[in-house]
mmCIF file of C-alpha atoms in Angstrom:
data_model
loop_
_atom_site.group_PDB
_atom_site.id
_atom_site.type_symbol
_atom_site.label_atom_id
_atom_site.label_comp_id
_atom_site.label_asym_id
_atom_site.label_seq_id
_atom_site.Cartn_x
_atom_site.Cartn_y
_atom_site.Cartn_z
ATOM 1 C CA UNK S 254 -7.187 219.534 320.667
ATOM 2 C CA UNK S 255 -6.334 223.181 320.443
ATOM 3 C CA UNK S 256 -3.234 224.057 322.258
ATOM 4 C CA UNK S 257 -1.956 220.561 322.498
ATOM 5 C CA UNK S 258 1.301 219.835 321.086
ATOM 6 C CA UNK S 259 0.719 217.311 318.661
ATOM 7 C CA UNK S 260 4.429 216.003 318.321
ATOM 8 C CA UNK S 261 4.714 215.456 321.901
ATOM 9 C CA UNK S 262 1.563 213.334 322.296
ATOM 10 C CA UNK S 263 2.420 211.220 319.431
ATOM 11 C CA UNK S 264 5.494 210.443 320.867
ATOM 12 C CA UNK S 265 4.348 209.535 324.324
ATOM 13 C CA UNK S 266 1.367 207.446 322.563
ATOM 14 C CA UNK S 267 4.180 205.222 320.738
ATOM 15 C CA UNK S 268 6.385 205.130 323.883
ATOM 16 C CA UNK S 269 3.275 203.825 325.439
ATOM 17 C CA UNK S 270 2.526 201.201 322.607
ATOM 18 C CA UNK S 271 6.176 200.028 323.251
ATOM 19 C CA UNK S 272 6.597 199.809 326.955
ATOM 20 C CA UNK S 273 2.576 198.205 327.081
ATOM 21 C CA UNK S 274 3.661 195.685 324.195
ATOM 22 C CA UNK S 275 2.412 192.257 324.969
ATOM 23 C CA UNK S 276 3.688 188.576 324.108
ATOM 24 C CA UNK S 277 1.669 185.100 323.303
ATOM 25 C CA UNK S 278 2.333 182.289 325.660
ATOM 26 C CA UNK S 279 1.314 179.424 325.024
ATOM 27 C CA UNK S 280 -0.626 176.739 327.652
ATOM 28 C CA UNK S 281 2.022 174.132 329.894
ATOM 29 C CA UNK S 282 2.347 170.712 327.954
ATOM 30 C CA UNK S 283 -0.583 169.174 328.446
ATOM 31 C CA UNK S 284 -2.879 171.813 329.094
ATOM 32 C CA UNK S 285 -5.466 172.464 326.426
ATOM 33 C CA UNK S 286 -5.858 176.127 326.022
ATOM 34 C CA UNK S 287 -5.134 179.196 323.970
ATOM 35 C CA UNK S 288 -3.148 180.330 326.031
ATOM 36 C CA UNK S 289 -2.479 183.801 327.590
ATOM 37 C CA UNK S 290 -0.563 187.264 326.686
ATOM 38 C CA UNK S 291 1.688 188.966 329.025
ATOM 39 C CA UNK S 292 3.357 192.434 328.837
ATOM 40 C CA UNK S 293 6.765 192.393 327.473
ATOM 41 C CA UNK S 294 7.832 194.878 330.152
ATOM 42 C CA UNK S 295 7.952 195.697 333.976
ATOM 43 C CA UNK S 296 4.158 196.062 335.173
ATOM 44 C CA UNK S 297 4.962 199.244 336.940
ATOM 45 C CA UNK S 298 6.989 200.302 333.792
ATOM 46 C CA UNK S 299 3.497 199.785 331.853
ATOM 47 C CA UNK S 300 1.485 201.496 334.381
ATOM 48 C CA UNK S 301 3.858 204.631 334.576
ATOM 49 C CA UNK S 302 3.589 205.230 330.767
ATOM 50 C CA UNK S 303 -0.641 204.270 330.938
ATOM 51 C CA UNK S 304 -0.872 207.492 333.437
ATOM 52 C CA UNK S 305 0.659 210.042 330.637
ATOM 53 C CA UNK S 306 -1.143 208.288 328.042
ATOM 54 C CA UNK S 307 -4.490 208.367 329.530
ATOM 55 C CA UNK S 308 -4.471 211.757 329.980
ATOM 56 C CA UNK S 309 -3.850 212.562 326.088
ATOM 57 C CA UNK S 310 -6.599 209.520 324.944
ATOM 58 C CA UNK S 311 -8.793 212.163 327.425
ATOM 59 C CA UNK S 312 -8.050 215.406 324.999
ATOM 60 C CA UNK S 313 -7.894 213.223 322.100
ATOM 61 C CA UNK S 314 -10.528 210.897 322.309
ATOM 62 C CA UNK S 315 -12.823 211.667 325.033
ATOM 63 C CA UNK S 316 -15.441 209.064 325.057
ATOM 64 C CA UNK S 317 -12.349 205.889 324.827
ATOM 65 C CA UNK S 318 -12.770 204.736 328.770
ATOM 66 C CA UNK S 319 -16.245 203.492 327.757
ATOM 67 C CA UNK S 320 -16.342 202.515 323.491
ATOM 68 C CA UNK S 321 -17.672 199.455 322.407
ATOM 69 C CA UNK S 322 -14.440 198.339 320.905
ATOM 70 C CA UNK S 323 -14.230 194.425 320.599
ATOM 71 C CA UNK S 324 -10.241 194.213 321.586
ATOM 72 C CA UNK S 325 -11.018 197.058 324.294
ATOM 73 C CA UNK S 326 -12.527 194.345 326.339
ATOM 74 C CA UNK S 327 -9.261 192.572 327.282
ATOM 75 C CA UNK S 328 -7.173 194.743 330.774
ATOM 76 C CA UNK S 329 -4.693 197.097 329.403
ATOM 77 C CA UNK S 330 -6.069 196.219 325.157
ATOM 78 C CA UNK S 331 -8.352 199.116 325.596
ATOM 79 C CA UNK S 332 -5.510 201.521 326.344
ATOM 80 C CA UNK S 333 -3.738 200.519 323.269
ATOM 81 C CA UNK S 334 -6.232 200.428 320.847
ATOM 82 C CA UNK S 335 -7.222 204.111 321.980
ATOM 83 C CA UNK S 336 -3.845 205.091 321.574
ATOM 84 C CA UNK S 337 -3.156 203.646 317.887
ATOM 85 C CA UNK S 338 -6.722 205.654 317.054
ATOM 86 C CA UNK S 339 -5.852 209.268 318.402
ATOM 87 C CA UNK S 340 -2.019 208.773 316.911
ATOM 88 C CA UNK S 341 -4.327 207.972 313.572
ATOM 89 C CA UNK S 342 -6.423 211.445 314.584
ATOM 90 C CA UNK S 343 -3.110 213.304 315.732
ATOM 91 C CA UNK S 344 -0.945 212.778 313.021
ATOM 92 C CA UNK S 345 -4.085 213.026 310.089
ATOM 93 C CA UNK S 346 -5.433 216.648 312.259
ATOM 94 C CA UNK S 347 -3.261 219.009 309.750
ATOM 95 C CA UNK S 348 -5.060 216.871 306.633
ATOM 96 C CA UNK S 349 -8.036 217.282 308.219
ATOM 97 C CA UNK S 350 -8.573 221.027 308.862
ATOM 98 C CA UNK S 351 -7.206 221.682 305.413
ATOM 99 C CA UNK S 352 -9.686 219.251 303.915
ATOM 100 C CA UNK S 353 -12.722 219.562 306.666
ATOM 101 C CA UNK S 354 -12.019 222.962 307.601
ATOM 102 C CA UNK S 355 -11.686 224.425 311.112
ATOM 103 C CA UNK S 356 -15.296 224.890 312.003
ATOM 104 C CA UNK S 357 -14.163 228.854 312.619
ATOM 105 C CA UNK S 358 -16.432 231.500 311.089
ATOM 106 C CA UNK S 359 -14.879 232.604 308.162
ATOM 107 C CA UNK S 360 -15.000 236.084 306.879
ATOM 108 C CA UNK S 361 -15.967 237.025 303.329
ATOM 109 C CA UNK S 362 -14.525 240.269 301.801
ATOM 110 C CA UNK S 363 -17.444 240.655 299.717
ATOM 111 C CA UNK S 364 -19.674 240.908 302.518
ATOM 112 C CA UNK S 365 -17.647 244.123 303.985
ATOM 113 C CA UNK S 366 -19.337 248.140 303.212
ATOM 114 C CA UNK S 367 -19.608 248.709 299.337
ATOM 115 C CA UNK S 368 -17.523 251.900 300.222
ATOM 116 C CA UNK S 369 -14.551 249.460 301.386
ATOM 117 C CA UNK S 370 -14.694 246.637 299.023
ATOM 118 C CA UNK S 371 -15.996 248.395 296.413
ATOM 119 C CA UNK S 372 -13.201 250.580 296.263
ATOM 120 C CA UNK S 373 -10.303 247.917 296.599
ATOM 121 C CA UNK S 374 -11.718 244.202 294.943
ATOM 122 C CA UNK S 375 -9.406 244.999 291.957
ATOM 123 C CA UNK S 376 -6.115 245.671 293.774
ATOM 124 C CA UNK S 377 -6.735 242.455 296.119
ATOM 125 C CA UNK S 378 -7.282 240.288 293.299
ATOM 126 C CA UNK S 379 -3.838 241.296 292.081
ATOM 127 C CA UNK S 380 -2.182 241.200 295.465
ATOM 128 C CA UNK S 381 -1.718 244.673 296.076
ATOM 129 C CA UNK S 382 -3.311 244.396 299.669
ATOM 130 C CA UNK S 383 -1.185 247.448 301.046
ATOM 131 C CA UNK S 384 -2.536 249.914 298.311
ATOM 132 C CA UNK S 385 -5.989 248.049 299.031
ATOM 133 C CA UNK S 386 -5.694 249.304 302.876
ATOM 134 C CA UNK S 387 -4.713 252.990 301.718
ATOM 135 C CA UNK S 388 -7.958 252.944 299.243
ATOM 136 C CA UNK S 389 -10.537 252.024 301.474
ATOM 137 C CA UNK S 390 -9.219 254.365 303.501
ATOM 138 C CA UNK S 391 -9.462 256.866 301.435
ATOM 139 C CA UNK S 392 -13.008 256.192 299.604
ATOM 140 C CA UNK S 393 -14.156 256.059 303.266
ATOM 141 C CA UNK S 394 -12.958 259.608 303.869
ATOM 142 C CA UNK S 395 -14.275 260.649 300.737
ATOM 143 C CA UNK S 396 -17.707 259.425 301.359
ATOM 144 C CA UNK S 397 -17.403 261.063 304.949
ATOM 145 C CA UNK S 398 -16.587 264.173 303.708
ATOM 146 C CA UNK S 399 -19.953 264.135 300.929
ATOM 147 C CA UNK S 400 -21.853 263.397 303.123
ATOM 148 C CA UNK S 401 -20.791 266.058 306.058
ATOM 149 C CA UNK S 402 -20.415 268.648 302.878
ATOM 150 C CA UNK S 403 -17.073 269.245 304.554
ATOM 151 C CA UNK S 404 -13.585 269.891 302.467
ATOM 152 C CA UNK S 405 -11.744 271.407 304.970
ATOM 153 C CA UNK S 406 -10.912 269.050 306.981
ATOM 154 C CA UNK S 407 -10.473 264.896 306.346
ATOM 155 C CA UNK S 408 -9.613 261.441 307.905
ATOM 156 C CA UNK S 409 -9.023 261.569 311.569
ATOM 157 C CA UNK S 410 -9.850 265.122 312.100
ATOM 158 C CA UNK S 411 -12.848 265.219 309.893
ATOM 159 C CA UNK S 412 -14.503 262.065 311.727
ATOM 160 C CA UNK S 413 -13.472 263.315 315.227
ATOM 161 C CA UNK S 414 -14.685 266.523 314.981
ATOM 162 C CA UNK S 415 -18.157 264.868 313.258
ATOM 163 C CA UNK S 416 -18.940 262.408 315.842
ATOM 164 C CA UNK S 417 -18.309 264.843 318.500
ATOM 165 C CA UNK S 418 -20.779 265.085 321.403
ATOM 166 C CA UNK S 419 -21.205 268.777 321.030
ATOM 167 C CA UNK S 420 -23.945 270.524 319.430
ATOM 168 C CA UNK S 421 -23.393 271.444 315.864
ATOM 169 C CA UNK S 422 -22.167 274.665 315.195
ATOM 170 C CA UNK S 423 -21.775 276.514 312.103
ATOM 171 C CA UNK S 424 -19.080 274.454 309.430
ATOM 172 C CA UNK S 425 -19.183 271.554 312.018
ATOM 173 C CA UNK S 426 -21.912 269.246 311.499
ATOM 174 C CA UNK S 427 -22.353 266.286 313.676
ATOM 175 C CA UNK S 428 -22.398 262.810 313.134
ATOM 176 C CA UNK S 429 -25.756 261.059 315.262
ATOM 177 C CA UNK S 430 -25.695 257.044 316.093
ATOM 178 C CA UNK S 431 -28.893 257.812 318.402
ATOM 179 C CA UNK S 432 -30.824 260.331 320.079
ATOM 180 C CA UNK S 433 -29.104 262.427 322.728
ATOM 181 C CA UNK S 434 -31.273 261.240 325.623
ATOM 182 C CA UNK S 435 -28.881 262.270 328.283
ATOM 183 C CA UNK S 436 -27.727 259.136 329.190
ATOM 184 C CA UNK S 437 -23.894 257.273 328.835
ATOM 185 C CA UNK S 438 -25.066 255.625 326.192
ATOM 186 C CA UNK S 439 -25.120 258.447 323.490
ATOM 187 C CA UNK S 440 -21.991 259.951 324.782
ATOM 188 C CA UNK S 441 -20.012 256.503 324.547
ATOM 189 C CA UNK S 442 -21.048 255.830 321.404
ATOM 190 C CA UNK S 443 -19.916 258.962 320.014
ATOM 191 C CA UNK S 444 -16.838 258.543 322.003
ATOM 192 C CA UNK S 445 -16.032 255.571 320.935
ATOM 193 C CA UNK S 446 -16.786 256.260 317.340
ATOM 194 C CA UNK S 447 -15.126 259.177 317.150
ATOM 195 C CA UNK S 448 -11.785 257.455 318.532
ATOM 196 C CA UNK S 449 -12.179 254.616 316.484
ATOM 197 C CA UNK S 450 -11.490 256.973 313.377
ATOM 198 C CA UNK S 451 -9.231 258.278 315.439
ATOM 199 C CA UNK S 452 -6.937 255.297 315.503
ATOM 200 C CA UNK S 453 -7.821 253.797 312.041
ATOM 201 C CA UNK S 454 -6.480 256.252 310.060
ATOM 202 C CA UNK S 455 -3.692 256.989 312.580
ATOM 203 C CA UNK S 456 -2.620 253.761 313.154
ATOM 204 C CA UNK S 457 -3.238 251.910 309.651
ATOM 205 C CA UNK S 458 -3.724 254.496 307.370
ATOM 206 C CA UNK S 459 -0.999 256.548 307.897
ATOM 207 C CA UNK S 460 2.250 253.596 308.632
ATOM 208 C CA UNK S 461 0.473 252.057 305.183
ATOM 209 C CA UNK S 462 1.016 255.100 303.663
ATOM 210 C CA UNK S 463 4.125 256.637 304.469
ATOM 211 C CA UNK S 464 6.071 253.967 305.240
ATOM 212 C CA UNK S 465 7.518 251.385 302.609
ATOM 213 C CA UNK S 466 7.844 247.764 303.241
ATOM 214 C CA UNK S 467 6.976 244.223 302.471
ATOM 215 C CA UNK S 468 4.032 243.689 300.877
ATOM 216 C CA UNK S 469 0.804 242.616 304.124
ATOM 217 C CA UNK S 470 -0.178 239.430 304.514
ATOM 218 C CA UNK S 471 -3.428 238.768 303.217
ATOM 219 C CA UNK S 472 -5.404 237.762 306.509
ATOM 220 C CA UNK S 473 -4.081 241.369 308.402
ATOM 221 C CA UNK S 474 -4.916 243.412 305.116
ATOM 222 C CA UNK S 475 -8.839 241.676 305.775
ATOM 223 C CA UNK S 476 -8.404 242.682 309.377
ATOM 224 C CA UNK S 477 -7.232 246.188 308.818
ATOM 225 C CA UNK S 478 -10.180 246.291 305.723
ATOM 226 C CA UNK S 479 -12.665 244.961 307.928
ATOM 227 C CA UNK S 480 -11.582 247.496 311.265
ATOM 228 C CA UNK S 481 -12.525 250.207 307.663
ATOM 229 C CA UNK S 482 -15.415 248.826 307.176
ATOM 230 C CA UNK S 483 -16.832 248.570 310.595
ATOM 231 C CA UNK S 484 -16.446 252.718 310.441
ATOM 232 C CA UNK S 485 -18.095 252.975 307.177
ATOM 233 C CA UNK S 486 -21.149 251.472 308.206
ATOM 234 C CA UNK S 487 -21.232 253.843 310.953
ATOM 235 C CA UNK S 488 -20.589 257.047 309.034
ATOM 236 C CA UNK S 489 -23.308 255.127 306.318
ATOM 237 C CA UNK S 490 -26.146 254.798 309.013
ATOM 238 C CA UNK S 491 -25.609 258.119 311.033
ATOM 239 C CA UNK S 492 -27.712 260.769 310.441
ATOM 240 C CA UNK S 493 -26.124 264.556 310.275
ATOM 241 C CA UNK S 494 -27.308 266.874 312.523
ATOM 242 C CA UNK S 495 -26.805 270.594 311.710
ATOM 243 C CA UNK S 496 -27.663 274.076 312.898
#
């Protein structure tokens, strides 16, 4: 049902339910039966509405052309019974995903680099997710620069220069993912990494920290904390290659 606009298909269910309502009547005088039940409305009038309906009983409830409903076994019953059970599932979905959940992977902040969440569970569990962002920045850079024995040079510039394909060279150690073979592979990698750091600390880092605003919402501070952590498990598990 994703993408569907709930309001809308309620609303053409019950317009169905109306135009495809149906009346008792009883047998001639004489005649000793239970009698029948016609449609209320125009035939064609019922059939126009059953062609829109059908079509949201197939998002809604895809197996309804052939469930073992008792009523569904009367022309036309089967249509409206399908559409009083997905108005039921429509208009309970909300309830539902709050209660039942969306089925989506969900993504735990605890599970994110020690350097990251290590350095910020205190200021998220007080709401400060901005000053969060700017600290695992920061203990990210920190660890970057112990580890490269670097103190000349931090953040964007540090982790560029580090996970340059270039041989090391004297003050400029190197950052290794894998083995130089030669091949694309190393050389994207390093690419990549290095222009990941690139745009972490230029494009979150920085606005976070030199611009003054509303405080983030909580599910893009975990985005921008998890794009962190993703480069401190890189920094973490390369090895540094020196002269």
């Amino acid at each position: 049902m994703t993408q569907m606009n709930r309001e809308w298909a309620i609303a053409k269910l019950k317009r169905f339910l109306a135009i495809a309502a149906v009346k008792h009547v009883g047998p001639p005088p004489g005649v000793i039966s239970a009698g029948s039940y016609q449609f209320v409305n125009p035939k064609d009038d019922v059939q126009a509405a059953a062609q829109i309906a059908e079509q949201i009983l197939d998002r809604v409830l895809p197996s309804w052309r052939t469930a073992d409903w008792e009523e569904a076994r009367r022309p036309m019953w089967r249509h409206r019974e399908a559409a009083n059970r997905a108005i039921g599932l429509l208009e309970a979905e909300q309830e539902l995903q709050e209660n039942l959940g969306s089925g989506a992977p969900q993504l735990d902040a605890a599970t994110l680099h020690p350097w990251v969440w290590g350095s910020v569970a205190g200021l998220w569990s007080s709401g400060h997710f901005r000053e969060a962002i700017g600290a695992a920045a920061r203990a990210v850079n920190a660890q970057s620069q112990a580890k490269l024995g670097r103190r000349d040079a931090s953040e964007a510039r540090l982790l560029g220069d580090a996970f340059s394909t270039n041989a090391p060279a004297p003050g400029h150690p190197r950052l290794r993912l894998s083995t130089d073979d030669g091949g694309d592979t190393f050389k994207n990698r390093h690419d990549g990494a290095g222009n990941f750091a690139r745009g972490v600390y230029s494009a979150i880092r920085n606005p976070i920290a030199h611009e003054e605003g509303e405080e983030l919402e909580e599910n893009e501070a975990l985005e921008h904390l998890a794009a962190f952590s993703i480069l401190a498990r890189w920094v973490d598990a390369a090895t540094v290659e020196t002269v």
